[in-house]
Short mmCIF file of C-alpha atoms and ligand atoms in Angstrom, two decimals:
data_model
loop_
_atom_site.label_atom_id
_atom_site.label_comp_id
_atom_site.label_asym_id
_atom_site.label_seq_id
_atom_site.Cartn_x
_atom_site.Cartn_y
_atom_site.Cartn_z
CA MET A 17 0.00 0.00 -0.01
CA ARG A 18 2.79 2.39 0.96
CA ARG A 19 4.69 1.48 -2.11
CA ARG A 20 1.69 2.02 -4.38
CA SER A 21 1.24 5.59 -3.16
CA VAL A 22 4.93 6.36 -3.79
CA LEU A 23 4.63 5.03 -7.32
CA ALA A 24 1.45 6.99 -7.94
CA ALA A 25 3.15 10.19 -6.81
CA GLY A 26 6.04 9.48 -9.12
CA ALA A 27 3.77 8.86 -12.05
CA ALA A 28 1.88 12.12 -11.55
CA GLY A 29 5.09 14.12 -11.28
CA ALA A 30 6.68 12.50 -14.29
CA ALA A 31 3.75 13.42 -16.53
CA ALA A 32 5.34 16.79 -17.33
CA LEU A 33 8.47 15.25 -18.78
CA LEU A 34 6.46 12.90 -20.93
CA ALA A 35 4.79 15.72 -22.80
CA GLY A 36 7.15 15.27 -25.75
CA GLY A 37 5.41 12.13 -27.04
CA THR A 38 6.67 8.60 -27.36
CA SER A 39 9.98 7.32 -28.67
CA ALA A 40 10.62 4.27 -30.79
CA GLU A 41 12.54 2.76 -27.90
CA ALA A 42 9.52 3.07 -25.63
CA ALA A 43 7.20 0.92 -27.71
CA PRO A 44 8.30 -2.53 -26.51
CA LEU A 45 8.05 -1.41 -22.88
CA ALA A 46 4.55 0.04 -23.43
CA LYS A 47 3.34 -3.20 -24.91
CA THR A 48 4.82 -5.34 -22.19
CA ALA A 49 3.57 -3.00 -19.47
CA ALA A 50 0.01 -3.18 -20.81
CA GLN A 51 0.16 -6.95 -20.85
CA ALA A 52 1.64 -7.08 -17.39
CA ALA A 53 -0.85 -4.59 -16.00
CA SER A 54 -3.64 -6.98 -16.78
CA ALA A 55 -1.73 -9.59 -14.82
CA GLY A 56 -1.65 -7.21 -11.85
CA ASP A 57 1.97 -6.14 -12.00
CA ALA A 58 4.28 -4.04 -14.17
CA PRO A 59 7.59 -5.46 -15.34
CA TRP A 60 9.60 -2.37 -14.48
CA THR A 61 9.00 -2.89 -10.76
CA SER A 62 11.68 -5.54 -10.91
CA ALA A 63 13.94 -3.73 -13.43
CA SER A 64 17.18 -2.16 -12.30
CA LEU A 65 17.81 1.56 -12.41
CA ARG A 66 20.57 1.06 -14.97
CA ASP A 67 18.38 -0.97 -17.34
CA LEU A 68 15.51 1.49 -17.15
CA ALA A 69 17.83 4.47 -17.67
CA ALA A 70 19.51 2.74 -20.62
CA ARG A 71 16.25 2.96 -22.55
CA ILE A 72 16.91 6.66 -23.07
CA GLY A 73 20.71 6.47 -23.02
CA LEU A 74 21.08 7.88 -19.50
CA ARG A 75 23.71 6.44 -17.15
CA VAL A 76 22.90 6.00 -13.46
CA GLY A 77 25.85 5.80 -11.08
CA SER A 78 27.05 5.60 -7.53
CA ALA A 79 30.17 6.63 -5.70
CA LEU A 80 31.93 3.54 -4.34
CA ILE A 81 34.82 2.85 -1.98
CA PRO A 82 36.79 -0.39 -2.13
CA GLN A 83 35.91 -1.62 1.39
CA ASP A 84 32.20 -1.63 0.56
CA ILE A 85 32.43 -3.79 -2.53
CA GLU A 86 34.21 -6.44 -0.44
CA THR A 87 30.75 -7.20 1.06
CA PRO A 88 29.06 -9.52 -1.49
CA SER A 89 25.49 -8.26 -0.96
CA TYR A 90 26.67 -4.65 -1.38
CA ALA A 91 28.71 -5.50 -4.45
CA ALA A 92 25.71 -7.27 -5.97
CA ILE A 93 23.61 -4.10 -5.72
CA ALA A 94 26.48 -1.87 -6.87
CA GLY A 95 27.07 -4.05 -9.92
CA SER A 96 23.48 -4.59 -10.92
CA GLN A 97 21.72 -1.24 -10.26
CA PHE A 98 24.30 1.17 -11.65
CA SER A 99 26.03 1.69 -15.01
CA VAL A 100 28.64 4.21 -13.83
CA VAL A 101 31.11 4.10 -10.93
CA THR A 102 32.69 7.14 -9.28
CA PRO A 103 35.59 6.28 -6.98
CA GLY A 104 34.51 8.25 -3.88
CA ASN A 105 38.08 8.77 -2.63
CA ALA A 106 40.36 6.32 -4.44
CA MET A 107 41.50 8.63 -7.26
CA LYS A 108 42.19 11.69 -5.08
CA TRP A 109 45.82 12.87 -4.95
CA GLN A 110 46.23 12.03 -1.23
CA ILE A 111 45.40 8.38 -1.99
CA VAL A 112 47.34 7.86 -5.23
CA GLU A 113 50.60 9.63 -4.26
CA PRO A 114 50.90 9.31 -0.47
CA ALA A 115 54.67 9.96 -0.57
CA ARG A 116 56.28 12.19 -3.17
CA GLY A 117 57.03 10.15 -6.28
CA SER A 118 55.61 6.98 -4.72
CA TYR A 119 52.28 5.91 -6.15
CA ASP A 120 49.55 3.62 -4.81
CA TRP A 121 46.97 2.79 -7.41
CA SER A 122 45.58 -0.25 -5.59
CA GLN A 123 42.24 1.28 -4.55
CA ALA A 124 41.66 3.01 -7.86
CA ASP A 125 42.59 -0.17 -9.78
CA GLN A 126 40.21 -2.22 -7.65
CA LEU A 127 37.28 0.04 -8.58
CA VAL A 128 38.28 0.20 -12.21
CA SER A 129 38.36 -3.63 -12.29
CA PHE A 130 34.97 -3.79 -10.57
CA ALA A 131 33.47 -1.39 -13.09
CA HIS A 132 34.99 -3.30 -16.01
CA ALA A 133 33.67 -6.61 -14.67
CA ASN A 134 30.18 -5.14 -14.39
CA ASN A 135 30.18 -3.38 -17.75
CA GLN A 136 30.14 0.03 -16.09
CA LEU A 137 31.66 3.32 -17.16
CA ILE A 138 33.81 5.40 -14.77
CA ARG A 139 33.66 9.02 -13.64
CA GLY A 140 37.17 9.92 -12.50
CA HIS A 141 37.08 12.05 -9.35
CA THR A 142 38.90 14.37 -8.78
CA LEU A 143 42.20 15.83 -10.08
CA ILE A 144 42.42 19.33 -8.59
CA TRP A 145 40.70 19.98 -5.28
CA HIS A 146 41.72 21.78 -2.08
CA ASN A 147 40.79 18.74 0.09
CA GLN A 148 42.48 15.36 0.41
CA LEU A 149 45.84 16.60 -0.84
CA PRO A 150 48.97 14.65 0.16
CA ALA A 151 50.59 15.85 3.39
CA TRP A 152 53.98 16.11 1.67
CA LEU A 153 52.47 18.62 -0.78
CA THR A 154 50.64 20.84 1.70
CA ALA A 155 53.62 20.78 4.10
CA GLY A 156 56.05 21.63 1.34
CA VAL A 157 53.96 24.55 0.20
CA ALA A 158 53.51 25.78 3.78
CA ASN A 159 57.20 25.69 4.61
CA GLY A 160 58.28 27.22 1.33
CA THR A 161 60.21 24.24 -0.05
CA ILE A 162 57.66 24.00 -2.88
CA THR A 163 57.36 27.29 -4.73
CA SER A 164 54.34 28.46 -6.71
CA ALA A 165 56.04 27.53 -10.00
CA GLN A 166 57.00 24.10 -8.64
CA LEU A 167 53.45 23.54 -7.39
CA MET A 168 52.11 24.24 -10.88
CA GLU A 169 54.62 21.76 -12.33
CA LEU A 170 53.69 19.13 -9.69
CA ALA A 171 50.03 19.58 -10.61
CA HIS A 172 50.97 19.06 -14.25
CA GLN A 173 52.82 15.84 -13.40
CA HIS A 174 50.00 14.61 -11.19
CA ILE A 175 47.38 15.12 -13.87
CA THR A 176 49.52 13.68 -16.64
CA THR A 177 50.44 10.62 -14.58
CA GLU A 178 46.95 9.78 -13.39
CA VAL A 179 45.03 10.58 -16.57
CA THR A 180 47.58 8.72 -18.67
CA ARG A 181 47.41 5.67 -16.41
CA TYR A 182 43.64 5.40 -16.93
CA ARG A 183 43.60 6.72 -20.51
CA GLY A 184 40.74 5.11 -22.44
CA LYS A 185 39.07 3.87 -19.25
CA ILE A 186 37.52 7.07 -17.90
CA TRP A 187 34.32 8.42 -19.39
CA GLN A 188 34.17 11.70 -17.48
CA TRP A 189 36.90 13.32 -15.34
CA ASP A 190 36.09 15.82 -12.60
CA VAL A 191 39.14 17.92 -13.42
CA CYS A 192 38.57 20.84 -11.03
CA ASN A 193 36.34 20.65 -7.95
CA GLU A 194 34.73 23.32 -5.75
CA PHE A 195 36.53 26.56 -6.63
CA PHE A 196 33.62 29.00 -6.17
CA THR A 197 32.31 30.80 -3.08
CA ASP A 198 28.76 30.55 -1.71
CA ALA A 199 28.59 34.36 -1.41
CA ASN A 200 26.31 36.66 -3.41
CA PRO A 201 27.81 37.65 -5.76
CA SER A 202 29.84 34.46 -6.06
CA GLY A 203 33.18 34.06 -7.79
CA ILE A 204 36.37 32.04 -7.68
CA ASP A 205 37.33 31.79 -4.00
CA GLN A 206 40.44 33.95 -3.61
CA ALA A 207 41.18 32.03 -0.40
CA ASN A 208 41.11 28.66 -2.14
CA TRP A 209 44.35 26.77 -1.48
CA TRP A 210 45.10 26.43 -5.20
CA ILE A 211 44.33 30.04 -6.02
CA VAL A 212 46.50 31.28 -3.14
CA ASN A 213 49.44 28.99 -3.87
CA ALA A 214 49.41 28.41 -7.61
CA GLY A 215 47.21 31.22 -9.01
CA PRO A 216 44.03 31.15 -11.11
CA ASP A 217 45.73 29.67 -14.20
CA ILE A 218 45.60 26.31 -12.40
CA ILE A 219 42.05 25.83 -13.68
CA PRO A 220 42.55 26.29 -17.45
CA ASN A 221 45.94 24.59 -17.18
CA ALA A 222 44.40 21.55 -15.50
CA PHE A 223 41.85 21.09 -18.28
CA THR A 224 44.53 21.53 -20.95
CA TRP A 225 46.85 18.96 -19.35
CA ALA A 226 44.07 16.44 -18.80
CA HIS A 227 42.99 16.80 -22.44
CA GLU A 228 46.54 16.19 -23.61
CA ALA A 229 46.73 13.04 -21.51
CA ASP A 230 43.40 11.59 -22.66
CA PRO A 231 41.81 13.43 -25.61
CA ASN A 232 38.71 11.21 -25.51
CA ALA A 233 37.72 11.77 -21.88
CA LEU A 234 34.95 14.26 -21.16
CA LEU A 235 36.37 16.91 -18.83
CA PHE A 236 34.10 18.38 -16.13
CA TYR A 237 34.08 21.25 -13.70
CA ASN A 238 32.28 19.96 -10.55
CA ASP A 239 30.67 21.96 -7.70
CA TYR A 240 27.77 22.16 -5.23
CA ASN A 241 25.02 24.80 -4.88
CA ILE A 242 25.02 25.38 -8.65
CA GLY A 243 21.65 23.77 -9.46
CA GLY A 244 18.71 25.53 -7.84
CA GLU A 245 19.78 25.27 -4.21
CA ASP A 246 20.42 28.94 -3.61
CA GLY A 247 17.58 31.45 -4.01
CA SER A 248 19.72 34.10 -5.73
CA ASN A 249 21.31 31.54 -8.12
CA ALA A 250 24.49 33.61 -7.59
CA LYS A 251 26.86 30.63 -7.61
CA PHE A 252 25.29 29.22 -10.77
CA THR A 253 25.67 32.62 -12.46
CA ALA A 254 29.34 32.86 -11.48
CA VAL A 255 30.17 29.30 -12.64
CA TYR A 256 28.12 29.73 -15.84
CA THR A 257 29.92 32.98 -16.68
CA TYR A 258 33.35 31.51 -15.96
CA LEU A 259 32.75 28.34 -18.02
CA ARG A 260 31.47 30.47 -20.92
CA GLN A 261 34.74 32.40 -20.74
CA LEU A 262 36.83 29.24 -20.69
CA ARG A 263 34.92 27.86 -23.67
CA SER A 264 35.44 31.10 -25.62
CA GLN A 265 39.19 30.85 -24.91
CA GLY A 266 39.26 27.34 -26.32
CA VAL A 267 39.95 25.63 -22.99
CA PRO A 268 38.88 21.97 -23.28
CA VAL A 269 36.08 21.95 -20.71
CA HIS A 270 33.27 19.66 -21.86
CA GLY A 271 30.86 19.40 -18.95
CA VAL A 272 29.66 20.69 -15.65
CA GLY A 273 28.98 18.44 -12.66
CA ILE A 274 26.13 19.50 -10.40
CA GLN A 275 26.79 17.68 -7.15
CA GLY A 276 23.20 17.75 -5.83
CA HIS A 277 23.77 17.47 -2.09
CA LEU A 278 20.30 18.46 -0.85
CA ASP A 279 18.87 18.84 2.66
CA THR A 280 15.13 18.73 3.34
CA GLN A 281 15.41 21.62 5.81
CA TYR A 282 16.32 24.11 3.08
CA GLY A 283 14.35 25.45 0.15
CA TRP A 284 15.31 24.17 -3.28
CA SER A 285 13.86 24.82 -6.73
CA PRO A 286 13.57 21.90 -9.16
CA ALA A 287 12.38 24.31 -11.87
CA ARG A 288 15.51 26.34 -11.34
CA LEU A 289 17.67 23.23 -11.54
CA ARG A 290 16.15 22.38 -14.91
CA GLN A 291 16.72 25.93 -16.18
CA ASP A 292 20.29 25.84 -14.93
CA ILE A 293 20.92 22.52 -16.71
CA GLU A 294 19.43 24.01 -19.90
CA GLN A 295 21.64 27.06 -19.63
CA TYR A 296 24.80 25.04 -19.15
CA ALA A 297 23.76 22.93 -22.12
CA GLY A 298 23.33 26.16 -24.10
CA LEU A 299 27.07 26.70 -23.72
CA GLY A 300 27.66 23.41 -25.52
CA LEU A 301 28.42 21.63 -22.25
CA LYS A 302 27.32 18.22 -21.13
CA VAL A 303 25.82 18.08 -17.66
CA ALA A 304 26.04 15.39 -14.98
CA ILE A 305 24.36 15.12 -11.61
CA THR A 306 27.43 13.85 -9.84
CA GLU A 307 26.88 13.41 -6.08
CA ALA A 308 23.14 13.30 -5.43
CA ASP A 309 21.89 12.70 -1.91
CA VAL A 310 19.11 14.18 0.22
CA ARG A 311 19.74 14.38 3.95
CA THR A 312 17.39 15.05 6.82
CA PHE A 313 17.31 14.91 10.64
CA VAL A 314 17.43 11.43 12.14
CA ASN A 315 17.19 9.68 15.52
CA ASN A 316 20.80 8.50 15.49
CA ALA A 317 23.66 7.83 13.08
CA THR A 318 23.26 4.05 13.25
CA ASP A 319 19.55 3.53 12.49
CA GLN A 320 18.99 6.82 10.65
CA VAL A 321 15.21 6.98 11.12
CA PRO A 322 13.85 10.45 10.20
CA THR A 323 12.59 12.38 13.24
CA ASP A 324 10.09 14.42 11.22
CA SER A 325 7.48 12.27 9.48
CA LEU A 326 7.13 14.81 6.66
CA SER A 327 10.76 14.26 5.68
CA GLN A 328 9.87 10.70 4.73
CA PHE A 329 7.93 12.28 1.85
CA ALA A 330 10.25 15.21 1.20
CA GLN A 331 13.33 13.00 0.83
CA PRO A 332 12.12 10.81 -2.05
CA PHE A 333 10.29 13.80 -3.58
CA GLU A 334 13.53 15.79 -3.85
CA TYR A 335 15.39 12.84 -5.36
CA SER A 336 12.60 12.40 -7.88
CA GLU A 337 12.50 16.09 -8.77
CA MET A 338 16.27 16.11 -9.26
CA LEU A 339 16.08 13.16 -11.61
CA LYS A 340 13.15 14.61 -13.54
CA ALA A 341 15.04 17.87 -14.14
CA ALA A 342 17.92 15.73 -15.45
CA LEU A 343 15.65 13.63 -17.63
CA ALA A 344 14.10 16.68 -19.25
CA VAL A 345 17.39 17.87 -20.79
CA PRO A 346 19.14 15.45 -23.18
CA GLU A 347 22.56 17.04 -22.56
CA CYS A 348 22.35 15.69 -19.04
CA ILE A 349 24.08 12.36 -19.52
CA SER A 350 24.42 10.83 -16.07
CA PHE A 351 22.80 10.82 -12.65
CA THR A 352 25.05 9.61 -9.83
CA VAL A 353 24.26 9.14 -6.15
CA TRP A 354 27.03 9.71 -3.60
CA GLY A 355 26.94 6.24 -2.13
CA PHE A 356 23.66 4.32 -2.22
CA THR A 357 23.11 3.11 1.34
CA ASP A 358 22.62 5.24 4.44
CA SER A 359 25.39 3.29 6.12
CA ASP A 360 28.05 4.33 3.58
CA SER A 361 26.94 7.96 3.39
CA TRP A 362 29.33 10.77 4.30
CA VAL A 363 26.43 12.73 5.87
CA PRO A 364 26.27 11.46 9.49
CA GLY A 365 30.00 12.08 9.93
CA VAL A 366 29.79 15.65 8.75
CA PHE A 367 26.31 17.01 9.60
CA ALA A 368 25.47 16.45 13.27
CA GLY A 369 22.05 14.82 13.71
CA GLU A 370 21.46 14.29 9.99
CA GLY A 371 21.37 11.20 7.78
CA TYR A 372 18.88 9.08 5.78
CA ALA A 373 20.50 10.63 2.68
CA GLY A 374 20.67 7.54 0.45
CA ILE A 375 18.25 5.51 -1.66
CA TYR A 376 18.89 2.28 0.34
CA ASP A 377 18.60 2.05 4.12
CA VAL A 378 21.23 0.92 6.61
CA ASN A 379 20.23 -2.72 5.95
CA GLN A 380 20.73 -2.38 2.19
CA GLN A 381 16.98 -2.36 1.56
CA PRO A 382 15.60 0.00 -1.11
CA LYS A 383 13.77 3.03 0.29
CA ALA A 384 10.93 5.14 -1.10
CA ALA A 385 13.56 7.23 -2.90
CA TYR A 386 14.72 4.15 -4.81
CA TYR A 387 11.18 3.36 -5.93
CA ALA A 388 10.59 7.01 -6.92
CA LEU A 389 13.69 6.94 -9.19
CA GLN A 390 12.68 3.57 -10.57
CA SER A 391 9.19 4.70 -11.53
CA ASP A 392 10.49 8.00 -12.98
CA LEU A 393 12.94 6.09 -15.16
CA ALA A 394 10.27 3.64 -16.30
CA LEU A 395 8.00 6.51 -17.32
CA ALA A 396 10.88 8.37 -18.95
CA ALA A 397 11.16 5.64 -21.55
CA HIS A 398 7.82 6.83 -22.89
CA GLY A 399 9.00 10.24 -23.98
CA ALA A 400 11.98 11.76 -22.20
CA PRO A 401 14.53 12.84 -24.82
CA ARG A 402 17.16 10.27 -25.64
CA ARG A 403 20.80 11.13 -24.82
CA VAL A 404 23.37 11.06 -27.60
CA ARG A 405 26.08 8.43 -27.09
CA THR A 406 29.19 10.09 -25.71
CA TYR A 407 31.53 7.19 -25.02
CA THR A 408 33.56 4.69 -26.94
CA PRO A 409 33.20 1.10 -25.77
CA ARG A 410 36.33 -0.35 -24.23
CA SER A 411 38.16 -2.92 -26.28
O1 LIG B 505 41.56 7.00 5.42
C1 LIG B 505 41.48 7.59 6.72
C2 LIG B 505 41.68 6.59 7.80
O2 LIG B 505 42.97 6.05 7.71
C3 LIG B 505 41.44 7.24 9.13
O3 LIG B 505 41.52 6.29 10.13
C4 LIG B 505 40.07 7.89 9.19
C5 LIG B 505 39.85 8.64 10.47
O4 LIG B 505 38.89 9.68 10.29
O5 LIG B 505 39.98 8.83 8.12
C6 LIG B 505 40.11 8.24 6.84
O6 LIG B 505 40.00 9.23 5.87
C7 LIG B 505 38.69 9.73 5.66
C8 LIG B 505 38.40 9.54 4.19
O7 LIG B 505 37.15 10.13 3.86
C9 LIG B 505 38.37 8.08 3.73
O8 LIG B 505 37.34 7.42 4.42
C10 LIG B 505 38.67 11.19 6.01
O9 LIG B 505 38.81 11.34 7.42
C11 LIG B 505 37.38 11.81 5.57
O10 LIG B 505 37.42 13.22 5.75
C12 LIG B 505 37.15 11.51 4.11
O11 LIG B 505 35.86 12.06 3.77
C13 LIG B 505 35.61 12.17 2.39
C14 LIG B 505 35.36 13.62 2.02
O12 LIG B 505 35.02 13.74 0.65
C15 LIG B 505 36.60 14.50 2.28
O13 LIG B 505 36.26 15.84 2.11
C16 LIG B 505 34.37 11.35 2.05
O14 LIG B 505 34.63 9.99 2.27
C17 LIG B 505 33.95 11.59 0.60
O15 LIG B 505 32.73 10.95 0.38
C18 LIG B 505 33.80 13.10 0.39
O16 LIG B 505 33.42 13.33 -0.93
C19 LIG B 505 33.24 14.70 -1.31
C20 LIG B 505 33.60 14.78 -2.78
O17 LIG B 505 34.87 14.26 -3.04
C21 LIG B 505 33.48 16.23 -3.28
N1 LIG B 505 32.19 16.79 -2.99
C22 LIG B 505 31.74 16.67 -1.60
C23 LIG B 505 31.79 15.21 -1.15
C24 LIG B 505 31.30 15.08 0.28
O18 LIG B 505 32.14 15.72 1.18
#
């Protein structure tokens, strides 16, 4: 009964995106669904997110960490429900070069192998960020033994080494991550570690070096609060303006990653998200929802039961609205959740009293949010615009 009402809500909301008519790909599903309806069930209720999304060429992903896929039941969900993997931490500089000149690719390789084994694409994350930098690098910059020019050269080496290692295996790279302020007006954060220590050329340089190392990878700028979260849309405007400038200068930036970390306690505009995606697409950029989750207040970090009964409706609703905005714009090519269970979410460790951010619960059972995404994707096959293929299959 509870599940029926969730599906009904999803169906009503998805009606708007179906206004474009039916696609050729949708026909077989429609026929099967009609047959199955008379039998009292619809086939898509047992279909995976990845299979439903594939009907319109959308990829659905999750961030993963190696420890989690060592649990067979977790790995089974990760491999069957998703068609893209984002290493949540394994490709960050701190992990891959823990000592200067000494590399550890074991975690990244493990996730690349997992993705390959499950016929999944990979979003590489992330090359240039102010967090999770190696201690030798931050210490060297702080004590003056690494100069600004040397830092720029080390960044060049880092990007060239990592992107070359995984050349041909990465669909989308998050090249630069979280450079803009949350202020109004927003702009590149002049206090950002990279801006302070290397200067603003680090951003265009990073894209240029990544492109040289793997000309076929799609190169993304990735950030939060740039898709309808902030009432003024100031951060969107600043990122949009900056990416337009980079494109006009011929910098190889191909996409923008909208992280999508939502919280039910704040206002958020799905209509604005859709407009923002459309505007980025108008620059000739691809768009990806890269780190979707929706957090709320919970009883404790272990069980993660929402303390406000309304949030049990708001949480799946916001997931669904995020996905529907993505579905409406064909340049939006992937929708990734930042870990799929509540137990592997970053939220309880960072936001005191909050959790319940995933689409599976702490016992690896699908939640209302999962069923909302599933029904949205099933309906999308009946008219959401199909995405153009943007990857070359691995040999
Ligand atoms: O590996 C150490 C371990 O040795 C140590 O015992 C333990 C003690 O706290 O820490 C472990 O490192 C943690 C690391 O995750 C690996 O689990 C760090 O403390 C912890 O800060 C780190 O958090 C990551 C966070 O980025 C860092 O800012 C999260 O897992 C990761 O999900 C999160 O991801 C970011 C995206 O990359 C960018 N966008 C925001 C998103 C959420 O913060």
